[in-house]
Amino acid sequence: MERLRVVGGASLRGSVHVSGAKNSSLKLMAATLLAEGRSSLLDVPAITDVEYMSELLSRLGAEVSRQGTTVTVDVPEKVAHEAPYELVRRLRASICVLGPLLARCGAADVALPGGDAIGSRGLDMHIAGLERLGAHVEVQHGYVVARAPGGLKGAMIGLDFPSVGATENILMAAVLADGETVLDNVAREPEIIDICEMLTNMGAKIDGAGTSTLRVQGVDRLRPVQHTTVPDRIVAGTWAVAALMTRGDVTVTNGRAEHLELVLDKLMAAGAVVETHGQGGFRVAMSGRPRAIDVVTLPYPGFPTDLQPMVVALNALADGTAMITENVYEARFMFVNELARLGADVRIDGHHAVVRGRETLSGAPVIATDIRAGAGLVLAGLVAEGETLVSAVHHIDRGYPDFVGQLNQLGADVTREPDPDRFDD
Ligand code: EPU
């Protein structure tokens, strides 16, 4: 087990490059299963979640290799259809092989990933959608067991909530179904547009990417593809908040400002100067203490829940009181108990958090409970007086490639070291 030692006080300055999105790469990797042959994914981030997904695809029979930022997946004619618990439990996103396996093999046994530190994370919409496509789905002995021996058939499907994962799973099943599928109230995240683009280049027929309705005409087969991953808007947003909190001046390259419109607006409301920079980049500069900003998390284009811990940390130091409302996960405020150890004044009432800004925070040992909580705690550590020790850094490694290297390149003082106090998680 390792931890990060964060010495507070530095202003982040300089330029930082953002890689492809974790939450796209993992799904694009799953989508390669839909076509026999060799697909190449470019700009895949060097994070542990990608390693876990590679292991899962290998277990299903694919050959996966990485060269630099390119991941190649060679998919055999016959793929195995069982995603076992020992792999799935490490990576919730492995549930996104369910749709592709069902479409490709007519069968899928995928272990239930279970809940985690941010909420229960149900699968009811994934399952209901696949059933509408004609699959027989049961949960047995901790597995989602799905069968469609006669193939899948297009259908009209409406989601109760624009779930990212359910949209992806049903879409990946529908592209090889017989006939037309109309999928309503779908997620509109840039990662959904990314997978639609990739599937279309594989030969799928999809209309409406980026809107609330996807229309899919099923095709008999897809071909392998080369595809470049959309940049990671959550990593880009993390750098933007870090620049603001540390009263720095950071240019984010390969960070699409248009995917962060609401986030950047909020940072301007807090007092930051935000400018677009060159092609596909932006700059965030800040002097003085931020003003408190209210935030409500919602599916895209609303404020992303994955940046909620960072704005709670920002408000912990801001001038004024902010109300943060979390609408996506019921337990995503858990991490504020750790932030409180740094002196943050946060009161939780259901899915609202009231954050009263303090002039200073003070460094202390804290534990990262998930990827984003970990990043939020590191940002708080950057502005806290003294040293903050962030344990369970493996959570951060799941989503932020070379976080420590990039922080230090911007002038932070962060070191990675063995954690003598923790042996497991
Ligand atoms: N939900 C259900 N039933 C379902 C599907 C979802 O109740 O069938 C609930 C979930 O429990 C959750 C909410 O709906 O409370 C939103 O879930 P969604 O399906 O949209 O999220 P996801 O696909 O499981 C992805 C990202 C998350 C990100 C969310 C929302 C990946 C691998 N994960 O999760 O990313 O927070 O979308 O944008 O793409 C992260 O990167 O740290 C992370 C948690």
XYZ file of N, CA and C and ligand atoms in Angstrom, residues 22-23 26-27 92-93 118 120-127 161-166 168 189 233 305-306 328-330 332 370-372, ligand 1:
143
model
N -10.853 7.774 -19.140
C -11.058 6.455 -18.541
C -12.440 5.918 -18.895
N -13.456 6.755 -18.668
C -14.818 6.255 -18.798
C -15.256 6.075 -20.247
N -12.646 2.358 -21.340
C -13.073 1.051 -20.835
C -14.222 0.503 -21.673
N -15.116 1.399 -22.114
C -16.264 0.965 -22.916
C -15.841 0.682 -24.352
N -15.849 -2.082 -11.658
C -17.299 -2.082 -11.906
C -17.618 -1.971 -13.390
N -16.764 -1.229 -14.115
C -17.041 -0.989 -15.535
C -17.026 -2.274 -16.342
N -19.393 4.914 -3.224
C -20.179 6.088 -3.608
C -21.670 5.792 -3.707
N -25.041 2.461 -4.280
C -25.414 1.068 -4.512
C -25.214 0.643 -5.967
N -25.389 1.544 -6.907
C -25.097 1.321 -8.314
C -25.833 0.118 -8.914
N -27.154 0.281 -9.020
C -28.016 -0.791 -9.533
C -27.807 -1.096 -11.005
N -28.385 -2.230 -11.444
C -28.278 -2.647 -12.844
C -29.650 -2.878 -13.466
N -30.715 -2.450 -12.746
C -32.066 -2.751 -13.217
C -32.319 -2.250 -14.643
N -31.811 -1.075 -14.973
C -32.068 -0.537 -16.327
C -31.287 -1.296 -17.400
N -30.085 -1.749 -17.051
C -29.316 -2.571 -18.007
C -30.133 -3.829 -18.325
N -30.597 -4.468 -17.245
C -31.278 -5.759 -17.398
C -32.609 -5.583 -18.126
N -33.936 6.783 -16.188
C -32.931 7.788 -15.832
C -31.830 7.653 -16.883
N -31.229 8.751 -17.328
C -30.217 8.627 -18.388
C -28.905 8.027 -17.886
N -28.961 6.757 -17.544
C -27.783 6.052 -17.026
C -26.743 5.874 -18.127
N -25.504 6.205 -17.803
C -24.405 6.067 -18.755
C -24.205 4.585 -19.106
N -24.060 3.760 -18.063
C -23.760 2.344 -18.281
C -24.895 1.615 -18.992
N -26.149 1.913 -18.602
C -27.280 1.230 -19.249
C -27.364 1.639 -20.714
N -24.931 2.469 -22.643
C -23.848 1.798 -23.385
C -24.128 0.316 -23.596
N -23.582 12.046 -22.431
C -22.188 12.360 -22.111
C -21.305 12.294 -23.364
N -12.651 14.548 -19.641
C -13.144 15.850 -19.153
C -13.078 15.926 -17.634
N -21.097 14.628 -11.465
C -20.891 14.110 -10.104
C -19.417 13.781 -9.848
N -18.699 13.403 -10.915
C -17.293 13.019 -10.729
C -16.404 14.207 -10.367
N -26.816 12.101 -8.244
C -26.518 10.881 -9.000
C -26.232 9.688 -8.072
N -25.446 9.891 -7.027
C -25.101 8.787 -6.114
C -25.548 9.109 -4.704
N -26.135 8.122 -4.021
C -26.661 8.425 -2.695
C -25.567 8.533 -1.630
N -22.227 9.684 -2.179
C -20.994 10.324 -2.639
C -20.483 11.420 -1.710
N -12.499 6.656 -2.926
C -12.692 6.302 -4.330
C -11.822 7.243 -5.161
N -11.852 7.062 -6.470
C -10.942 7.823 -7.335
C -11.100 9.330 -7.117
N -12.352 9.771 -7.207
C -12.590 11.225 -7.223
C -12.431 11.825 -5.833
N -28.510 3.259 -11.729
C -29.528 2.432 -11.344
N -29.862 1.378 -12.157
C -29.221 1.145 -13.330
C -28.167 1.993 -13.733
C -27.830 3.061 -12.899
O -30.120 2.616 -10.289
O -29.582 0.175 -14.033
C -28.142 4.402 -10.872
C -26.768 4.196 -10.243
O -26.849 3.430 -9.065
C -26.339 5.621 -9.991
C -26.987 6.405 -11.134
O -28.024 5.571 -11.650
O -26.850 6.066 -8.776
C -26.055 6.788 -12.272
O -25.463 5.659 -12.802
P -24.882 5.549 -14.285
O -25.355 4.252 -14.818
O -25.156 6.794 -15.051
O -23.338 5.494 -13.969
P -22.301 4.374 -14.373
O -22.426 4.048 -15.799
O -22.327 3.267 -13.379
C -20.470 6.085 -15.109
C -19.060 6.384 -14.724
C -19.025 7.018 -13.349
C -19.859 8.287 -13.379
C -21.286 7.973 -13.856
C -22.154 9.195 -13.999
C -17.845 4.653 -15.822
C -16.969 3.470 -15.721
N -18.283 5.155 -14.697
O -20.948 5.170 -14.135
O -17.681 7.356 -13.097
O -19.917 8.836 -12.090
O -21.222 7.295 -15.123
O -21.567 10.114 -14.851
O -18.115 5.156 -16.908
C -15.721 7.684 -11.829
O -15.120 7.763 -12.906
O -15.190 7.969 -10.734
C -17.117 7.240 -11.835
C -17.745 6.817 -10.757
